[in-house]
Short mmCIF file of C-alpha atoms in Angstrom, two decimals:
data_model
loop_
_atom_site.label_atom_id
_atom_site.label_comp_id
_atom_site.label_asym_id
_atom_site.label_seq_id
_atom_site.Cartn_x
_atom_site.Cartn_y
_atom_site.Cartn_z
CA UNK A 1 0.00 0.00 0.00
CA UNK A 2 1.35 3.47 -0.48
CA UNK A 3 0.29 6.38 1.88
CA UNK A 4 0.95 10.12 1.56
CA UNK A 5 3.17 10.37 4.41
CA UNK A 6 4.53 7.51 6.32
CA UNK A 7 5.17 9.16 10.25
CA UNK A 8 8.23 6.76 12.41
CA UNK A 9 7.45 7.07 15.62
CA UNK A 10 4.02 6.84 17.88
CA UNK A 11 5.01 8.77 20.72
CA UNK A 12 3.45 12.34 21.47
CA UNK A 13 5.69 13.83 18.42
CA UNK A 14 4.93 12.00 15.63
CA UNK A 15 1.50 10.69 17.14
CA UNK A 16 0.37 15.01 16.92
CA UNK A 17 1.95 15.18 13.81
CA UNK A 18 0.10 12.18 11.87
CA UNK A 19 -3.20 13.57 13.48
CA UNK A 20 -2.13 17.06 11.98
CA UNK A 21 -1.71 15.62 8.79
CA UNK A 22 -4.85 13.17 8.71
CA UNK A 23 -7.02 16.26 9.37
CA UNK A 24 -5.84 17.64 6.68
CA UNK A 25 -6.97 14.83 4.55
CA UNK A 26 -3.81 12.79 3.59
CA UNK A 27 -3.75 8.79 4.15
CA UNK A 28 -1.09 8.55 7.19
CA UNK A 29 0.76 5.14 8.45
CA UNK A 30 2.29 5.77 11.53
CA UNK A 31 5.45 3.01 12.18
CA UNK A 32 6.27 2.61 15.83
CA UNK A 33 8.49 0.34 17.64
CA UNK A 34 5.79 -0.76 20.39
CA UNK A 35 6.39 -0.61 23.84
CA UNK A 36 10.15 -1.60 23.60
CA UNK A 37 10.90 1.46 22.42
CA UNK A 38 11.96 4.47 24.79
CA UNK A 39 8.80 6.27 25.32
CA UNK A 40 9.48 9.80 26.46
CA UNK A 41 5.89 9.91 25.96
CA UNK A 42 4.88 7.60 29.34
CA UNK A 43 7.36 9.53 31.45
CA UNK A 44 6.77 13.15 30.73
CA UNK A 45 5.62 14.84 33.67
CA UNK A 46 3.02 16.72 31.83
CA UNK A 47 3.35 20.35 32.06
CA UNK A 48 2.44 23.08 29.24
CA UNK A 49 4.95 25.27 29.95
CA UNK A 50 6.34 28.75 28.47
CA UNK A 51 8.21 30.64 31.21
CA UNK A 52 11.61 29.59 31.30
CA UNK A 53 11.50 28.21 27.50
CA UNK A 54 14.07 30.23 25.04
CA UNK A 55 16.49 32.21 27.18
CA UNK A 56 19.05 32.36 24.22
CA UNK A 57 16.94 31.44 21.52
CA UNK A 58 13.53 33.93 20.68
CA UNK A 59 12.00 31.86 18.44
CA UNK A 60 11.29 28.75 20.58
CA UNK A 61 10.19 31.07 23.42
CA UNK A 62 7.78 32.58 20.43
CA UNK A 63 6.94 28.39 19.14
CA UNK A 64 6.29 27.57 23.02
CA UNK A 65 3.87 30.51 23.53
CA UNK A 66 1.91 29.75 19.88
CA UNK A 67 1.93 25.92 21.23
CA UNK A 68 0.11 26.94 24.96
CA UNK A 69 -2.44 29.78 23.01
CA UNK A 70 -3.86 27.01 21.10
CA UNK A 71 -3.69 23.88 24.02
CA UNK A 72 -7.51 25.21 24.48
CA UNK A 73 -9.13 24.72 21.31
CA UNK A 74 -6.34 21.58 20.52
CA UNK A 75 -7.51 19.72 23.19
CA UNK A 76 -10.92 20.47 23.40
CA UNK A 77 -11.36 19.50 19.34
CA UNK A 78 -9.55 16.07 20.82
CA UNK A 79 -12.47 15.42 23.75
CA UNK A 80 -15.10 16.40 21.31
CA UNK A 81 -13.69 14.30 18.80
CA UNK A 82 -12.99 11.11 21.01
CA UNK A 83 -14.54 11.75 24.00
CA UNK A 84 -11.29 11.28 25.49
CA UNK A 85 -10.22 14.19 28.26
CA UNK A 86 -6.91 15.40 28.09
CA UNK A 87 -7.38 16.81 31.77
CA UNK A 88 -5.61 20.39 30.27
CA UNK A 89 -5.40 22.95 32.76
CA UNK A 90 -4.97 26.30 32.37
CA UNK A 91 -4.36 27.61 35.49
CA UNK A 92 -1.20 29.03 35.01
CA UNK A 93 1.95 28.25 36.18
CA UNK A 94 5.14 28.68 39.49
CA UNK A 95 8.11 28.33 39.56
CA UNK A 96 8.72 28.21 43.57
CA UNK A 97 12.04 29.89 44.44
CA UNK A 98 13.52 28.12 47.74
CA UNK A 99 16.11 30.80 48.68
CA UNK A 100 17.15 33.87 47.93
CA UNK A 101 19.74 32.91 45.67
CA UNK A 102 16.81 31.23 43.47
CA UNK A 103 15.19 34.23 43.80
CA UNK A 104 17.44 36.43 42.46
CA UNK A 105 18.32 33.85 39.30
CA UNK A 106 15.02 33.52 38.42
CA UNK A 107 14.48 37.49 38.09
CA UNK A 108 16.88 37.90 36.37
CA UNK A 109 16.03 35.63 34.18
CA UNK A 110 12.59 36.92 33.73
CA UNK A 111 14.28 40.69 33.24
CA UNK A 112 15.93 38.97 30.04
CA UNK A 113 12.91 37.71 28.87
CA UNK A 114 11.03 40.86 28.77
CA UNK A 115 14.05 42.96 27.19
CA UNK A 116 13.44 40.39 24.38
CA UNK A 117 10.06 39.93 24.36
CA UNK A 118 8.38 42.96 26.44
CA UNK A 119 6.42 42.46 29.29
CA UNK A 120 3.22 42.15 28.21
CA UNK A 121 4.06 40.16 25.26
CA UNK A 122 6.17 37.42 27.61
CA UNK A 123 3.49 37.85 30.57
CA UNK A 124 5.47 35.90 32.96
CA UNK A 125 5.85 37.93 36.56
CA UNK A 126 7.78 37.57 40.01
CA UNK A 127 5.30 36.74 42.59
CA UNK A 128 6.92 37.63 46.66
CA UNK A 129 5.32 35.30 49.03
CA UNK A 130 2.75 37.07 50.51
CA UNK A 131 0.93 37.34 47.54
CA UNK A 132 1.73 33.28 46.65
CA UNK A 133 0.22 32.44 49.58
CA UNK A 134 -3.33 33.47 48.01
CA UNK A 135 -2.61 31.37 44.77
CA UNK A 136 -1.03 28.19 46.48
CA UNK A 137 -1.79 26.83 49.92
CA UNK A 138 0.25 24.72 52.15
CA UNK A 139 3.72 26.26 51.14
CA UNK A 140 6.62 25.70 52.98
CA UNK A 141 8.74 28.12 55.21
CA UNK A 142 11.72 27.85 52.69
CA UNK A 143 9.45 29.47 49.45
CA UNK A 144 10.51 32.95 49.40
CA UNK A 145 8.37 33.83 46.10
CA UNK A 146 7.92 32.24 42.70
CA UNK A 147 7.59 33.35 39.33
CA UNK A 148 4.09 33.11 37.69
CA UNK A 149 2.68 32.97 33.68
CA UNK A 150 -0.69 32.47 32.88
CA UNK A 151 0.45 30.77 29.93
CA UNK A 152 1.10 27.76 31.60
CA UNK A 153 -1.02 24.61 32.29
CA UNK A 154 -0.24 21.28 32.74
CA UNK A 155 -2.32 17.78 30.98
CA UNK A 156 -2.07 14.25 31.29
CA UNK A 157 0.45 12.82 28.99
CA UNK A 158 -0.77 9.60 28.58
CA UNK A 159 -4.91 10.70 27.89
CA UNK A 160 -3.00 13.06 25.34
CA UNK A 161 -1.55 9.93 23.53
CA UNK A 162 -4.66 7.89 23.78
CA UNK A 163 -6.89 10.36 22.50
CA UNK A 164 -3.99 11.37 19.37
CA UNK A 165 -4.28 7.89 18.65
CA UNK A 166 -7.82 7.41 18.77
CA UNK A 167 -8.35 11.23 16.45
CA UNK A 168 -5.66 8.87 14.05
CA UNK A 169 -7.56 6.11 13.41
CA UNK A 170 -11.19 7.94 13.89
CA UNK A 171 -9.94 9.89 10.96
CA UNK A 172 -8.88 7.16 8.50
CA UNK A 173 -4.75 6.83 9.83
CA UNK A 174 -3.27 3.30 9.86
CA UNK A 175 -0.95 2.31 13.40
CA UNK A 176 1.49 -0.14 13.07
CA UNK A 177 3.38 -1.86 16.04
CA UNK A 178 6.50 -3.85 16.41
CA UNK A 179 7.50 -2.06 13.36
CA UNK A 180 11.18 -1.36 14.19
CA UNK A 181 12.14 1.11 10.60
CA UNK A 182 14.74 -0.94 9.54
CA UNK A 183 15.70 1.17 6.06
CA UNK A 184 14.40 3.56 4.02
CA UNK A 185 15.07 4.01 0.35
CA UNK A 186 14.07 6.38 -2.51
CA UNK A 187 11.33 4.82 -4.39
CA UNK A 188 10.52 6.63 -8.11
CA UNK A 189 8.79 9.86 -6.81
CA UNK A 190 8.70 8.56 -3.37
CA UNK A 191 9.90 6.11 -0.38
CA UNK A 192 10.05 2.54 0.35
CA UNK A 193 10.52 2.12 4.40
CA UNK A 194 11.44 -1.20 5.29
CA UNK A 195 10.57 -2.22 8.87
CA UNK A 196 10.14 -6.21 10.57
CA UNK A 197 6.48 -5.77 9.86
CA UNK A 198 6.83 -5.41 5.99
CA UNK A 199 7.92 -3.17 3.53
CA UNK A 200 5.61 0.22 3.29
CA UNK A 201 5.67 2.91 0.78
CA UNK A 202 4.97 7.07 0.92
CA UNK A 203 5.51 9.91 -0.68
CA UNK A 204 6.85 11.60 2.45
CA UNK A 205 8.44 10.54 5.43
CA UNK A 206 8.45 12.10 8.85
CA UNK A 207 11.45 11.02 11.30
CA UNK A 208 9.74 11.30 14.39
CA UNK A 209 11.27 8.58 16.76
CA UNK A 210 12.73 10.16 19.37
CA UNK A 211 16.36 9.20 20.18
CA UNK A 212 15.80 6.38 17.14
CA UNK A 213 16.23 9.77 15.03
CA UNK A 214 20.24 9.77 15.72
CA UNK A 215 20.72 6.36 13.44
CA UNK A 216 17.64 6.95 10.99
CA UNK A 217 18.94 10.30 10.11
CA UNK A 218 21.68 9.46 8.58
CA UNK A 219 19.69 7.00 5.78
CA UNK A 220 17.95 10.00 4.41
CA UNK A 221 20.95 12.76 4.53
CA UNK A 222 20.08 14.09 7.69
CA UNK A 223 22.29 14.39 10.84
CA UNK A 224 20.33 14.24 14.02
CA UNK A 225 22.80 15.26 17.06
CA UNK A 226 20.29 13.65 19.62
CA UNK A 227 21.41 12.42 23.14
CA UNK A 228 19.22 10.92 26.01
CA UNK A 229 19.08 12.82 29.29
CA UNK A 230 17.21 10.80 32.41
CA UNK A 231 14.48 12.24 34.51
CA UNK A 232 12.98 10.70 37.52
CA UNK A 233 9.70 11.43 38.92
CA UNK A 234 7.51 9.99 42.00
CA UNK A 235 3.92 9.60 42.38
CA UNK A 236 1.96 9.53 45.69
CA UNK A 237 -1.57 8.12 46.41
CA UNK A 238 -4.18 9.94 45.66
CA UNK A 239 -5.56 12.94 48.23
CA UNK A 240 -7.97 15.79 48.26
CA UNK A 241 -7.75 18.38 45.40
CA UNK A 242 -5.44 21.01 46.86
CA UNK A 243 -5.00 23.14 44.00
CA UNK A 244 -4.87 22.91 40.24
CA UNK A 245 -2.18 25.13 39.54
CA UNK A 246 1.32 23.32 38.29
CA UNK A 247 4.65 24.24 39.70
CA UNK A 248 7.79 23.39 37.68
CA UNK A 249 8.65 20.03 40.30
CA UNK A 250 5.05 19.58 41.86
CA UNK A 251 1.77 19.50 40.13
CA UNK A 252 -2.01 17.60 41.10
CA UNK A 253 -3.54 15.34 38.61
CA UNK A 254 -6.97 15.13 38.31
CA UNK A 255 -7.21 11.76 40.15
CA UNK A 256 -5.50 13.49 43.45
CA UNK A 257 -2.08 12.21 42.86
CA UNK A 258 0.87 14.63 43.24
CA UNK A 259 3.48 13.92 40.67
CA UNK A 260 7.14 15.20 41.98
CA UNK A 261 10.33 15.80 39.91
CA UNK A 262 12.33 16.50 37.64
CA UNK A 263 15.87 15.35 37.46
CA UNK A 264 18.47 15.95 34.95
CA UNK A 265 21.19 13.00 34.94
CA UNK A 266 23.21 12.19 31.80
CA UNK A 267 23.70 8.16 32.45
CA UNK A 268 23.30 7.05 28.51
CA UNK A 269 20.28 4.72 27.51
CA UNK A 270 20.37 3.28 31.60
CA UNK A 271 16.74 3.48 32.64
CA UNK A 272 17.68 2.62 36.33
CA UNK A 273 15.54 4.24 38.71
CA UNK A 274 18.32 5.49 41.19
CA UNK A 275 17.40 6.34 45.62
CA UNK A 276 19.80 9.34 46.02
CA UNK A 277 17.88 10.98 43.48
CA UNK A 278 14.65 9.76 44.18
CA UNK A 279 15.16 11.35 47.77
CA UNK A 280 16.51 14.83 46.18
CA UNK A 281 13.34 15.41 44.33
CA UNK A 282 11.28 14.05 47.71
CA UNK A 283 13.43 16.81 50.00
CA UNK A 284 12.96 19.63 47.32
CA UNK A 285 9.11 18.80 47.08
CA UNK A 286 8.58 18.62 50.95
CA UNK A 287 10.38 21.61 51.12
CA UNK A 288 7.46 23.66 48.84
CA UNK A 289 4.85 22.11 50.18
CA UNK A 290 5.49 20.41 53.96
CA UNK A 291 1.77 18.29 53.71
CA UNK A 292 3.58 16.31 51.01
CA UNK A 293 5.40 14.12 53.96
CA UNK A 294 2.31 12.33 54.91
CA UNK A 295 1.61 10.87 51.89
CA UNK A 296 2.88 7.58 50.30
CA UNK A 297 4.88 7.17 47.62
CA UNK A 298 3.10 4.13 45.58
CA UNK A 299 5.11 4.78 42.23
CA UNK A 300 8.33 6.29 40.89
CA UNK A 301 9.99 5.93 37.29
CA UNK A 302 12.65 6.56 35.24
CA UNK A 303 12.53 8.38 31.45
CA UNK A 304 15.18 9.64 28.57
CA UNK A 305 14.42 12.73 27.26
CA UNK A 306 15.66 13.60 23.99
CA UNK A 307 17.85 16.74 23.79
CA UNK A 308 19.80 18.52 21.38
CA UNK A 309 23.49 19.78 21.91
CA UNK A 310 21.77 23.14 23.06
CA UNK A 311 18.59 22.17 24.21
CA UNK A 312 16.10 23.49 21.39
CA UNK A 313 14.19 21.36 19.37
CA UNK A 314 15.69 20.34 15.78
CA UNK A 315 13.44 20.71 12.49
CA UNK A 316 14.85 19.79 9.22
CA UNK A 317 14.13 18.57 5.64
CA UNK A 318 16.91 16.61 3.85
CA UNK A 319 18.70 18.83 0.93
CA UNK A 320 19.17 14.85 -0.68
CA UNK A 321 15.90 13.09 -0.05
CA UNK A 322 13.12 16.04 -0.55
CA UNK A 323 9.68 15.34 1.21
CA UNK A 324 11.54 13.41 4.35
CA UNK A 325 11.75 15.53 7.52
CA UNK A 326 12.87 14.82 10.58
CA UNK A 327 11.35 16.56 14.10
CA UNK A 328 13.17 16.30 17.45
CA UNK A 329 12.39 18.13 21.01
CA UNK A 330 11.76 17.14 24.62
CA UNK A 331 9.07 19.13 25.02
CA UNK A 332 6.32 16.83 23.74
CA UNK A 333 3.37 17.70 25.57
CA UNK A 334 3.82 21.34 25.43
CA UNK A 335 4.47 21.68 21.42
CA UNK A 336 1.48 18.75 21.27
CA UNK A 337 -0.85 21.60 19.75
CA UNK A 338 2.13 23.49 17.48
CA UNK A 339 2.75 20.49 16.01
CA UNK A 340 -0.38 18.88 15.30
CA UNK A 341 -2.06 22.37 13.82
CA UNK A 342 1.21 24.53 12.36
CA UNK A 343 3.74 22.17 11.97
CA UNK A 344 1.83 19.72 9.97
CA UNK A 345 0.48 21.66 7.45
CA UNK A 346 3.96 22.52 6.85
CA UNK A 347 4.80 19.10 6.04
CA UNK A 348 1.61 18.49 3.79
CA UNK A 349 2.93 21.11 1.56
CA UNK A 350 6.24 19.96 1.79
CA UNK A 351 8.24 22.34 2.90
CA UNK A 352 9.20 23.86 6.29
CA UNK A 353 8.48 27.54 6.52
CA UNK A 354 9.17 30.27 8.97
CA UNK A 355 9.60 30.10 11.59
CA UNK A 356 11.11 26.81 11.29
CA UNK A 357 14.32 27.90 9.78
CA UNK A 358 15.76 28.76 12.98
CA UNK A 359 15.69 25.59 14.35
CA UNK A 360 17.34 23.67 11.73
CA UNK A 361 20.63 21.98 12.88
CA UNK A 362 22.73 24.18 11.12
CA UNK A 363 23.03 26.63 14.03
CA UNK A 364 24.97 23.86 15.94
CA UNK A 365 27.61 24.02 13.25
CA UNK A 366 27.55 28.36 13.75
CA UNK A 367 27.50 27.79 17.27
CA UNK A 368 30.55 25.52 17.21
CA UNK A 369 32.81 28.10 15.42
#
């Protein structure tokens, strides 16, 4: 069978951009390795997040904010499509400053923001306690203030897959699992990608699988400087609603669990869930909110996210194998709703447009010199 644009990779990536594309009408097949692949997807904490995103870099800041201003309508097209909640929150977001010294990092890092942006435009603020204590309850004696957006929200990444995958198939896209891409090779106009399921053909070809991207790349003329980074986060049972407002290492679900993290350890492909940092991210958490304590931990896990050499996401077309892309960033809840309604379309037409320039990885090659 031949399909319009054959998508590698069914995590939250390529999963937003085959719904993208099936909206727009074209016959998707979406290749995915199954659950032995490494999902970034199941271990994302969840958050729809713009403060913080793009110190250095403008245009993801800009990318990140179009992303969160159309989470609303994205995810409420998804529940009224498959009935399937997201649990998307829009309640903004803190980032809870523990000591002065946080304090003092995090407005200045704010400052720089607005001198790029402009206040209004970034929206993001430095809250002193006092006035925190009306937004969050229970904080801690160590929170000396926080900064606040109300761009932020947070959603639940795996009801986000589910219902991607359900919009896919509602809307005429095939799923294929256990299809580990093994090649991929010009075929006349088009591409013949050859995975342990069977051979599969498309006029275009979307590398979206994650840290997979690093050795695919190079089949279609594309280098893909990818590396894993691990992140660990708990879960405790579930408890009263408390608030529904995300921090940056605490947030509520909608069942009443707290998830707590992150971490940021560079330990390869090793998915080892590791005590000395589990109990880092328990101290920090108890520390911002003290009620934590008395709950139980019933869960904890360990993910890779994928990253980039400087941290921005990586969009490219190959110069040698026109209508193959390839689309790489560990932020895939929050760009969910970028990718799915402005990245897509981009790739139906078959070309990437501006913004997108900017993130190609020919930067990494300016940077370098």
């Amino acid at each position: 069978m031949s399909y319009d644009t054959i998508v590698v990779g069914g995590g939250l990536v390529g999963a937003a951009i085959a719904r993208g594309l099936c909206k727009l009408g074209e016959k998707v097949l979406v290749l995915d390795e199954g659950d032995v692949a490494f999902r970034a997807s199941r271990g994302n904490f969840g958050l729809v997040w713009v403060q913080s995103k793009g110190d250095g870099m403008p245009e993801y800041a800009r990318w990140s904010r179009h992303s969160a201003d159309v989470w609303p309508e994205f995810s409420q097209d998804l529940l009224e499509e498959t009935g399937i909640d997201t649990a998307y929150h829009k309640a903004g977001g803190a980032h809870l400053c523990l000591s002065e010294e946080a304090w003092q990092r995090q407005s200045a890092l704010i400052k720089r923001m607005h001198n790029v942006h402009g206040a209004a435009e970034y929206g993001a603020v430095m809250i002193e306690r006092k006035e925190l204590d009306t937004m969050l309850p229970g904080l801690g004696p160590d929170v000396v203030g926080a900064s606040w957006s109300p761009h932020d929200g947070h959603a639940s990444p795996l009801y986000l897959l589910r219902a991607l995958h359900d919009s896919i198939a509602r809307s005429g896209g095939e799923y294929r699992a256990e299809a580990r891409v093994e090649g991929i090779a010009k075929d006349g106009t088009g591409y013949r990608v050859t995975t342990g399921a069977g051979s599969f053909s498309g006029a275009k070809v979307v590398l979206a699988a994650g840290l997979g991207n690093r050795s695919l790349g190079p089949l279609v003329g594309l280098e893909v400087p990818v590396f894993p980074q691990k992140g660990q986060i708990l879960v405790t049972e579930r408890t009263e609603m408390k608030f529904s407002m995300p921090t940056l290492f605490v947030r509520q679900t909608d069942e009443g669990s707290f998830l707590l993290g992150d971490s940021h350890e560079d330990a390869g492909f090793d998915l080892t869930s590791r005590p000395g940092i589990m109990a880092d991210i328990a101290t920090r958490a108890i520390r911002s909110f003290p009620f934590l304590k008395n709950l139980r931990l019933i869960r904890s896990w360990a993910a890779l996210r994928v990253m980039s050499p400087d941290g921005f996401p990586i969009y490219q077309q190959s110069e040698s194998h026109p209508g193959v892309f390839s689309v790489n960033c560990h932020s895939g809840v929050t760009l969910a709703g970028a990718h799915a309604r402005t990245l897509a379309p981009m790739i139906a037409r078959g070309r990437l447009e501006e913004p997108m320039s900017a993130f190609s990885r020919k930067r990494l090659h300016v940077q370098a010199h």
